[in-house]
XYZ file of C-alpha atoms in Angstrom:
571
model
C 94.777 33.661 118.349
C 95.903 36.154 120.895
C 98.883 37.395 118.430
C 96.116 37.754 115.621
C 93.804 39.829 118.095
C 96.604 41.542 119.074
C 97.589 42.402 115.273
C 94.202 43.032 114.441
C 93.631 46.410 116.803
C 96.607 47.517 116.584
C 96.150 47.522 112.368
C 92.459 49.444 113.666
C 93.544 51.809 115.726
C 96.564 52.831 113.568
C 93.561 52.914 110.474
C 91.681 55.084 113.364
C 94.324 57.498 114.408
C 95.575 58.191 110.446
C 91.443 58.297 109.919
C 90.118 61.847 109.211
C 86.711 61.854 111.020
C 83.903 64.767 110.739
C 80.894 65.720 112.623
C 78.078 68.019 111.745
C 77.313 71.151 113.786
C 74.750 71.995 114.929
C 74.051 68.490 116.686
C 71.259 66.788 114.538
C 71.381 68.722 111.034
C 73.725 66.189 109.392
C 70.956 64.588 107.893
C 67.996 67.345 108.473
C 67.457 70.474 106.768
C 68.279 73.775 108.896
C 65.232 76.308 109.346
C 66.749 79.303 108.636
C 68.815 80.813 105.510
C 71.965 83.206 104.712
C 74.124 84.493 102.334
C 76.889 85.635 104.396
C 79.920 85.007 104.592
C 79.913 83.508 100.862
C 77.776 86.004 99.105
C 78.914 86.554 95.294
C 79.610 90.392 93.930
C 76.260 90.668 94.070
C 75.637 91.919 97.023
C 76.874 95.285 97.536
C 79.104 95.448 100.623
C 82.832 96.687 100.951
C 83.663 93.402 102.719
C 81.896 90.058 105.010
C 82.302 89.081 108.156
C 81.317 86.360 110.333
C 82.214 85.109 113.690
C 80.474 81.733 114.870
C 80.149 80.653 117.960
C 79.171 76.720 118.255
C 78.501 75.195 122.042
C 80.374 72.793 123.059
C 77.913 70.287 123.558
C 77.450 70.207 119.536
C 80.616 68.284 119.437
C 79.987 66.045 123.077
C 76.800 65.310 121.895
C 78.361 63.354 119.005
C 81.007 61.678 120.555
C 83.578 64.064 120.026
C 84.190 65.142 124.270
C 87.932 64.865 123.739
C 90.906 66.755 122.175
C 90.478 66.785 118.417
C 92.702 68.022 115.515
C 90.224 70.413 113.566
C 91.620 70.070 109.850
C 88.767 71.454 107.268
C 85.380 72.652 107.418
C 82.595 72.082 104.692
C 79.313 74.430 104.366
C 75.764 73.216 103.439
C 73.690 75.190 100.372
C 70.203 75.903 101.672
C 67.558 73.483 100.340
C 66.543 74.362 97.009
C 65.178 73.742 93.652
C 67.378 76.015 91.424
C 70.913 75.738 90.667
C 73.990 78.367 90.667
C 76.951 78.626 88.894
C 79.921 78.809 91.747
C 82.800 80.927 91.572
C 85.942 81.884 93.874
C 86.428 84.254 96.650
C 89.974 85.658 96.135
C 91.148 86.253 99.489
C 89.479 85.183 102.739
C 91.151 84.644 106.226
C 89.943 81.775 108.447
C 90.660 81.710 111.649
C 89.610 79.476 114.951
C 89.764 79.453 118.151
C 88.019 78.616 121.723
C 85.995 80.982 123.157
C 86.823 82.173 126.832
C 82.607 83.365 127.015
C 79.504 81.033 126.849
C 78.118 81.272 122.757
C 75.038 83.020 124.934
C 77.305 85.602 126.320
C 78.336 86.685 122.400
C 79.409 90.260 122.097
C 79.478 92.711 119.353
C 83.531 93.177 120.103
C 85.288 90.914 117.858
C 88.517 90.018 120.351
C 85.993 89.708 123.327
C 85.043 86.054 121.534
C 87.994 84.887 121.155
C 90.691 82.969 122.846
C 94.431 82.366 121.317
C 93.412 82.407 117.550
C 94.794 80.215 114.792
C 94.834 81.537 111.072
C 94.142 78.055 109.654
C 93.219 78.975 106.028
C 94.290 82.524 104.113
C 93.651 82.387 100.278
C 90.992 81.995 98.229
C 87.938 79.816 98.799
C 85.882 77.896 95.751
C 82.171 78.066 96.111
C 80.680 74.695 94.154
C 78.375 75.260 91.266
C 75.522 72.897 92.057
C 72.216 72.654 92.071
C 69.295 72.117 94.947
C 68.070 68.711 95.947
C 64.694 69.805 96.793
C 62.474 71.984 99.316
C 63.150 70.433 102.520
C 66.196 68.324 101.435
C 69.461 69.146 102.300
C 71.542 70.296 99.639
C 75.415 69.801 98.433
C 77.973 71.127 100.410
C 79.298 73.805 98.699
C 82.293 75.335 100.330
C 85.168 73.054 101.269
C 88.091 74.370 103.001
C 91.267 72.397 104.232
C 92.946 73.987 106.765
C 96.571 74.950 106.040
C 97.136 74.909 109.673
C 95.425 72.124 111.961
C 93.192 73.942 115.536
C 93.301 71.958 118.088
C 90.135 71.783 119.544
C 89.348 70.722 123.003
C 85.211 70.320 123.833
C 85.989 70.594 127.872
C 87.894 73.993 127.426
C 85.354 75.958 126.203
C 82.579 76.573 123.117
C 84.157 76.899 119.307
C 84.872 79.910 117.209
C 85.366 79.890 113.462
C 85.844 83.286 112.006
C 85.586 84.180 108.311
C 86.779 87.200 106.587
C 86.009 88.204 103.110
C 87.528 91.926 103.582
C 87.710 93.167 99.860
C 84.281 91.318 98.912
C 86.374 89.955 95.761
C 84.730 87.795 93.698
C 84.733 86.232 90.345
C 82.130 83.734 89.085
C 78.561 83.143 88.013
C 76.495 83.205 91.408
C 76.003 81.148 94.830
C 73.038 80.422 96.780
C 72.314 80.703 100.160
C 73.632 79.111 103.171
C 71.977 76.399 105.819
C 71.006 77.915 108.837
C 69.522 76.418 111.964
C 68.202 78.846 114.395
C 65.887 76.785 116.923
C 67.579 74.737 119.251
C 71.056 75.050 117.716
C 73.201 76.033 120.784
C 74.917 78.950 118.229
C 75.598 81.910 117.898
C 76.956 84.717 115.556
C 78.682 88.277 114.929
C 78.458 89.601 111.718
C 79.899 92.460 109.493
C 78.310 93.603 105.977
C 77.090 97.230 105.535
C 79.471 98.652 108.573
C 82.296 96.658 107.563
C 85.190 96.282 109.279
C 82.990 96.857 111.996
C 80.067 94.331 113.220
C 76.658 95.035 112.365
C 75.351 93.135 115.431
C 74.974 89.822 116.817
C 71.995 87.049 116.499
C 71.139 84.612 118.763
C 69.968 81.748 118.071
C 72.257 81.566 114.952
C 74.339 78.607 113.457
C 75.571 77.931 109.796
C 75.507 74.296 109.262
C 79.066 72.883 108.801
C 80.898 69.888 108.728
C 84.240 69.989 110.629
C 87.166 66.865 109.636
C 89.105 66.296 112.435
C 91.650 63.392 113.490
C 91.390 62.315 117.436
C 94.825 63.645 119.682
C 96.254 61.159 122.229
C 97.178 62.353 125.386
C 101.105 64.225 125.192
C 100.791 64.325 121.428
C 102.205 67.322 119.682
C 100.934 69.215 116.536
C 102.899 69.910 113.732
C 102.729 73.043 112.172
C 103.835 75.023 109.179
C 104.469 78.801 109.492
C 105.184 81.324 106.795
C 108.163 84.043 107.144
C 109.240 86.871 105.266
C 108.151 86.924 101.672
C 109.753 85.864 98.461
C 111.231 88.367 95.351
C 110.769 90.060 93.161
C 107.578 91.700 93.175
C 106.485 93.900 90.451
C 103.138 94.788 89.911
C 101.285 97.328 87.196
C 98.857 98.849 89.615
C 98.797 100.137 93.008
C 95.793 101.119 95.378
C 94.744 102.372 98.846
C 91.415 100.991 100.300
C 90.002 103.179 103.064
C 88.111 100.885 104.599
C 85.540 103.325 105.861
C 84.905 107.388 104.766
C 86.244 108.782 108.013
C 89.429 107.037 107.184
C 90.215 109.258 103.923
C 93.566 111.481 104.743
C 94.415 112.460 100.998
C 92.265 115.758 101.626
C 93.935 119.290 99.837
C 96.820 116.886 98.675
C 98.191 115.919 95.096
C 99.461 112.523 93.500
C 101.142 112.985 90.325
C 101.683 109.934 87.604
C 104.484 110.658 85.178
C 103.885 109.129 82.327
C 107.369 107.065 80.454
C 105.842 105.027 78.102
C 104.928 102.076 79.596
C 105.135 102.822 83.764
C 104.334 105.794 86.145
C 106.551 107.368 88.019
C 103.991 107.994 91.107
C 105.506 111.771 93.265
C 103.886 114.530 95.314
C 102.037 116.327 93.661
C 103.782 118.429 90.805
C 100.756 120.465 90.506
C 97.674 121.099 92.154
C 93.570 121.338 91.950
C 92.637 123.886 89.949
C 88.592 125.303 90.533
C 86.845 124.744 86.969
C 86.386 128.073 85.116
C 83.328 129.540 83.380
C 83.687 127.801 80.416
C 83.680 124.064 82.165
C 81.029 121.749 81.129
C 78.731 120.341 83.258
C 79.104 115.961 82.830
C 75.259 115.593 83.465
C 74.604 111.810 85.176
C 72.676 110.086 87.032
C 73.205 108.118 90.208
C 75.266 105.232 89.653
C 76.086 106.112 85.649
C 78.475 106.954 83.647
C 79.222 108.824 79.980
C 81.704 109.706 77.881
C 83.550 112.742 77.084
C 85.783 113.909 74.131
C 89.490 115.164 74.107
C 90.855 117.508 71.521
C 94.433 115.077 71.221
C 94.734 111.633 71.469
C 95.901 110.746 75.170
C 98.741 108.305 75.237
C 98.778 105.899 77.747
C 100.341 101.986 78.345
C 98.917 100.049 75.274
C 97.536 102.818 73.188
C 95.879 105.464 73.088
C 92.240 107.357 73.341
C 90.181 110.298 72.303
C 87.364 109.953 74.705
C 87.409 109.328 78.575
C 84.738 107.362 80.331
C 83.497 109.143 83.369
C 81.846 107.436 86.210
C 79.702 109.346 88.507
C 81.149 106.959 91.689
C 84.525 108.581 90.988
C 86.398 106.758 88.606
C 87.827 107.736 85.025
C 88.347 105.199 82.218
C 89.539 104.955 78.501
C 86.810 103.161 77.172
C 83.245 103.518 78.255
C 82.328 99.339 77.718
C 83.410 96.803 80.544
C 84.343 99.264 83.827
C 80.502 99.114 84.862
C 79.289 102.019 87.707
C 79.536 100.026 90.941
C 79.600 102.172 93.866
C 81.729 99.763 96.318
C 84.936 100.704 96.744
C 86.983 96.998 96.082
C 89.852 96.317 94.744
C 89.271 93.436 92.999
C 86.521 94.703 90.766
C 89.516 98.051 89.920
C 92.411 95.506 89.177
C 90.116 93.298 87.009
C 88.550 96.062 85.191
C 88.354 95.712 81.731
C 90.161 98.893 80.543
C 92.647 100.978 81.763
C 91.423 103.611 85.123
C 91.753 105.790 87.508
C 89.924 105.835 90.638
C 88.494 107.745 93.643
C 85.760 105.050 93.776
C 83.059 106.140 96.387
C 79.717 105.790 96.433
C 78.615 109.526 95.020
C 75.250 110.811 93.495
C 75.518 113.854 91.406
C 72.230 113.888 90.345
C 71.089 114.370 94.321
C 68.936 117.754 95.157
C 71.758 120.261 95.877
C 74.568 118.410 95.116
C 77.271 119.934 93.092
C 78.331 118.498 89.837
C 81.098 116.497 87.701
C 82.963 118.921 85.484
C 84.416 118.574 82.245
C 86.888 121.570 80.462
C 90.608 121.243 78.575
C 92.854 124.045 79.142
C 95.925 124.323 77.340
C 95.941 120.661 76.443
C 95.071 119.409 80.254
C 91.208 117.459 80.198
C 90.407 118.290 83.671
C 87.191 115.761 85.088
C 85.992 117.574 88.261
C 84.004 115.860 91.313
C 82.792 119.613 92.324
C 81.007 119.228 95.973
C 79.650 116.463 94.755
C 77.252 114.523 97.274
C 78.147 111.249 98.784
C 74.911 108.968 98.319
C 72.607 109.825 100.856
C 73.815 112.620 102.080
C 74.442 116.075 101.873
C 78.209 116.137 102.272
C 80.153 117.234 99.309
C 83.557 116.321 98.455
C 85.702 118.218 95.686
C 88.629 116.215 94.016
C 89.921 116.317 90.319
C 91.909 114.326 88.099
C 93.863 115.617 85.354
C 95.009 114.470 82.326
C 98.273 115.875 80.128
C 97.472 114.725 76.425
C 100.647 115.784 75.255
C 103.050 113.589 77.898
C 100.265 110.856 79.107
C 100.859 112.305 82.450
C 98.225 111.736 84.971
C 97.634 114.202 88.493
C 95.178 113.460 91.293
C 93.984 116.124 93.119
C 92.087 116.780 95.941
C 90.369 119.595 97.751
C 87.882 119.776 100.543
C 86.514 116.446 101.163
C 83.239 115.998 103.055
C 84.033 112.157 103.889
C 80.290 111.399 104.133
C 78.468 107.939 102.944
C 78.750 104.362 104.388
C 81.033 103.579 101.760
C 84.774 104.150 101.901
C 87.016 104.868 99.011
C 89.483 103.247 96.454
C 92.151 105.259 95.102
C 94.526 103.798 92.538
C 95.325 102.769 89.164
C 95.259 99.698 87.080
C 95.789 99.009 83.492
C 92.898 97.079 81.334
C 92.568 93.503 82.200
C 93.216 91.288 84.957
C 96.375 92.640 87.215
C 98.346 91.444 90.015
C 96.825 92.483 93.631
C 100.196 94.369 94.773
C 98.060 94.837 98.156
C 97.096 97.521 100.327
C 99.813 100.779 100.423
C 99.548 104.108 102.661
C 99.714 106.370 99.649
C 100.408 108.884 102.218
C 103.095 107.627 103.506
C 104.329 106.368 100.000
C 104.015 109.513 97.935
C 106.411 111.544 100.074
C 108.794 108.906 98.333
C 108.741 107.883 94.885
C 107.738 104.642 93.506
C 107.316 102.930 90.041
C 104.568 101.157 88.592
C 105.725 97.956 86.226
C 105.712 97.789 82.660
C 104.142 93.890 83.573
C 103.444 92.170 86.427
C 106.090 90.125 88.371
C 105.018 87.598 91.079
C 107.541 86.615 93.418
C 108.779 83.045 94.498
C 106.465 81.598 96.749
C 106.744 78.478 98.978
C 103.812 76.867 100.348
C 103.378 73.625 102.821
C 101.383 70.998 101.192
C 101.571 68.648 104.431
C 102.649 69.352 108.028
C 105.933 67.898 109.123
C 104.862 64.587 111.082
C 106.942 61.965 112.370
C 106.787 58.997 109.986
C 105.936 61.425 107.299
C 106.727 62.986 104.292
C 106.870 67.014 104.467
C 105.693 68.182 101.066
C 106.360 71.548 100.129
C 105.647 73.537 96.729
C 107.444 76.499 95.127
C 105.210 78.577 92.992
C 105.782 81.247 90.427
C 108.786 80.343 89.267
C 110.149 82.233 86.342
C 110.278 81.404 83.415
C 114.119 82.421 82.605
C 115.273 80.471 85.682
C 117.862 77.931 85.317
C 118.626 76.293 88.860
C 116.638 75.958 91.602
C 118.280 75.545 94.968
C 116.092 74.254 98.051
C 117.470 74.989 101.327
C 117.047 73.156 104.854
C 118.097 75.029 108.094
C 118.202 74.550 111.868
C 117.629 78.356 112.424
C 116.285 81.266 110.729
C 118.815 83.996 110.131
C 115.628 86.627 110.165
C 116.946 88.367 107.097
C 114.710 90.135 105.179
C 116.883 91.891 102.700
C 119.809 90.766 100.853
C 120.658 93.846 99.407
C 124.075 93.528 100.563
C 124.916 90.614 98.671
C 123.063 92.581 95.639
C 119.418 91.350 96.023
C 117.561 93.713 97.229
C 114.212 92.608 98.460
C 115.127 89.044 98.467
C 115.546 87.543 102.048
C 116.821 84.448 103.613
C 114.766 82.537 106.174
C 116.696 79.400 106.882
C 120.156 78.435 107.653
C 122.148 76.847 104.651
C 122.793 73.796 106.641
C 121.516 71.374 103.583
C 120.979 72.858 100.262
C 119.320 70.360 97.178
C 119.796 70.926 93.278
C 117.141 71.174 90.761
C 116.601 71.920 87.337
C 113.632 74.777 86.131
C 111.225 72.743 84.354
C 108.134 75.067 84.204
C 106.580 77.440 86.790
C 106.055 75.384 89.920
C 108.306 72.901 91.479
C 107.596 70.227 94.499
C 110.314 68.724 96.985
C 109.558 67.046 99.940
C 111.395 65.675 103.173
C 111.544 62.748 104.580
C 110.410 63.156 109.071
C 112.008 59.910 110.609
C 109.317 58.109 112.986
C 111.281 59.207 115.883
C 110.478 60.811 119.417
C 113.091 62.711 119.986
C 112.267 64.862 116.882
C 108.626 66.049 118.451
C 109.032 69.750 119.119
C 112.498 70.130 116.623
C 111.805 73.160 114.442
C 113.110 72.755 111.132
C 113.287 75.841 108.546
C 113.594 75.723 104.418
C 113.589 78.097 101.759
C 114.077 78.352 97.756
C 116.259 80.105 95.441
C 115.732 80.138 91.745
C 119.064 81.630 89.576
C 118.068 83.059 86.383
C 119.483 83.840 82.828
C 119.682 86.480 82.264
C 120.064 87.608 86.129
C 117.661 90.278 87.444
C 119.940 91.267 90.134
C 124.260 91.275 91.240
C 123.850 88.094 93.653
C 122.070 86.228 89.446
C 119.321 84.863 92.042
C 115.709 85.422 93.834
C 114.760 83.926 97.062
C 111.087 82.512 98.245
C 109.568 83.060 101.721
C 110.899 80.395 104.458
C 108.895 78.167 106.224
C 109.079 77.280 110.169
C 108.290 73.590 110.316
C 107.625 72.350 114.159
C 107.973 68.489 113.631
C 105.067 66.869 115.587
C 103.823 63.533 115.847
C 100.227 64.319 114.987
């Protein structure tokens, strides 16, 4: 009987400890409806801000209150809709950051300085986040949860050292979908707080107190001594290719392209992007005025067809909020500068996206003249919305070579908006992230005839004694022939193998154990086995993935993956 009792809880707490608990915060709104509403930080396209930001602050007696008082494993988080009647459609958020940590303040002492909140931060989710279609159960009833994140990296989360933040950062305001709804809130009693960022983003718009989105946090319970394991990204994988490029400034005063030139030489099917071969010239006499309204856009004709990648056109579509396209039907006229909405555009651009009305009292005006086959479109001291600072920039366009220049003068660098300045062809395109055009430009670099991801490894599971450590390889091309995984004590640090003739390729783990396999589509899984064993806890194990292509891209006939750091842990 004793042996069977004994049996019996140890089979319950091993059920316990592998168990992924949750509680609700704030204390007593698992089951109630919050008071309060809010679209942030999962508002859809709709709403028109250059990025969303939210740092939440939750007590510390939200999680005592419920039992949780000791260490904890935080591993996902789950966000409430607000009680309704209607439904939404859902969509994805392409790229937010997710970070926790524990507060060295009291959630009443919040400040409007992000890094005054927080303690030692943990990025435990970067990518993009699904937001549920759905629909409401009711007035007063709580709704579905409609955001569910599981965290890439675990936060360890200790009630006694302090009160809880969770930050979220949408900072391009990318979206795709049909529509969300709003959030739970609970103001009254909820022992939270926030920061938040929308209309002065990157910077906070202010703070509100009493403030707490309902969530659900999993967690698993940590024994005394236990050790995390984590999973940590290095260096990134090759090749990368990519058909557009772009710098967001963030906010106006930001701008440092001012009395500068970009040139695009057109080849065919890529741009050679250089300083400027030639420069803004003032519109003459004869230049037509491109009469529109706020937020509009119009066509105008060219004299040649204008050849560009995938055809060609004998109209450009001006915008008024900066940008210039070759068709007039899909760009739409939106006035916030993100780059999701330019590398998803629907046909072929080039943008200075800003928020800019033309048709403002005293505002100068968008010009339109060809000069010795050059269609110059002119922002001419045009106003930024708002205001009554003008900014003067120009893009021209060669119809005999497809060439492309962006030039600009004087800019006033007025508005709340910042701007976008790129290019991307028609249809959904590759983010090739941020670049400092002016630190680029004095260089050359290529734009891509197609887009080329690179080799990517992620961790599907952290690297726990007694475990499997699953890991997936993504992207993989489809003229590879052999795939090579690689399993190291170390981490060389190299980022570039160009002297073994692969550029851009690096290596981020010893080749102490190396594993075959054959290409057999574009992802591949391999895992490895973490013996149940104490003497393991704190080992750091490193892997990476090679992929060896016919024919080969580069001298060394192979691309490499990003590594991953795995610190074995038994929980």
């Amino acid at each position: 009987m004793q042996r069977s009792a004994f049996l019996l809880a140890a089979t319950l707490f091993a059920a316990t400890s592998a168990a992924q608990l949750s509680v609700v915060v704030p204390n007593g709104n698992a089951t109630v409806e919050g008071n309060s509403n809010n679209a942030f930080p999962f508002t859809s396209g709709t709403v028109t801000t250059s990025g969303v930001r939210i740092q939440q602050m939750y007590d510390s007696s939200n999680f005592t209150a419920q039992g949780v008082a000791g260490p904890v494993l935080l591993t996902g988080v789950r966000l409430r809709a607000n009680a309704t009647t209607t439904s939404w459609g859902g969509g994805t958020f392409n790229n937010c950051t997710v970070k926790c940590s524990t507060a060295p303040i009291d959630y009443t002492a919040i400040s409007a300085n992000w890094a005054a909140n927080e303690g030692a931060t943990t990025t435990v989710y970067q990518g993009p986040v699904a937001f549920l279609p759905g629909v409401g159960n009711g007035a007063g009833v709580p709704a579905p949860w409609v955001v569910d994140i599981t965290f890439a990296t675990g936060f360890p989360y200790d009630p006694a050292a302090g009160d809880l933040v969770i930050d979220f950062d949408n900072p391009t305001g990318s979206w795709s979908g049909a529509g969300t709804t709003a959030l739970d809130v609970q103001t009254t009693g909820s022992a939270g707080s926030r920061v938040f960022s929308s209309t002065l983003y990157p910077n906070p718009n202010g703070i509100t107190n009493p403030h707490a989105l309902v969530m659900e946090f999993r967690y698993s319970p940590v024994g005394s001594g236990s050790v995390v394991a984590t999973n940590t990204a290095l260096g990134a994988g090759c090749i990368r290719e990519f058909t557009s490029f772009y710098e967001n400034f963030a906010t106006a005063a930001a701008f440092d392209l001012a009395n500068t030139a970009i040139s695009m030489l057109f080849t065919g099917s890529t741009y050679t992007v250089l300083p400027g071969i030639t420069q803004y010239v003032p519109p003459s006499a004869a230049a037509t005025t491109v009469v529109l309204a706020d937020d509009a856009s119009t066509s105008v004709t060219l004299s040649a067809p204008f050849p560009y990648a995938g055809g060609t056109t004998t109209a450009l579509s001006v915008c008024s909020n900066g940008y210039v396209s070759v068709n007039a039907a899909g760009n739409g006229t939106s006035f916030t500068p993100t780059p999701g909405t330019m590398l998803n555009a629907a046909n072929t651009g080039w943008w200075n996206q800003h928020d800019y009305n033309p048709a403002a009292a005293g505002s100068g005006s968008i010009k339109f003249e060809e000069v010795g086959g050059i269609a110059y479109v002119t922002w001419d001291g045009v106003y930024s919305y708002l205001t009554t600072t003008p900014d003067t920039f120009q893009m021209q366009f060669d119809t005999a070579t497809g060439n492309v220049h962006l030039c600009w003068g004087a800019m006033g660098l007025g508005g709340t908006t910042g701007y976008l300045v790129g290019f991307s062809p028609g249809g959904p395109s590759a983010d090739p992230g941020n670049r400092d055009l002016s630190a680029a430009v004095p260089a050359v670099f290529v734009t891509s005839a197609a887009d080329v991801l690179p080799l990517a490894l992620a961790a599907a599971t952290r690297p726990i004694t007694g475990s499997n450590w699953n890991l997936n390889v993504s992207s993989v091309p489809a003229t590879g022939l052999i795939g090579v995984d690689v399993f190291g004590v170390s981490d060389p640090g190299i980022n570039d193998l160009g002297f073994l003739g692969a550029p851009g390729c690096g290596l981020r783990a010893s080749i102490d154990v190396t594993l075959g396999w054959a290409v057999a589509g574009p992802t591949h899984a391999y895992s490895l086995p973490i013996p149940n064993s104490p003497a393991l806890v704190n080992f750091n194990l490193y892997t990476t993935s090679a992929v060896f292509q016919v024919p080969a891209v580069n001298a060394f006939g192979a691309i490499t993956s990003n590594g991953i750091n795995g610190k074995i842990g038994d929980f």
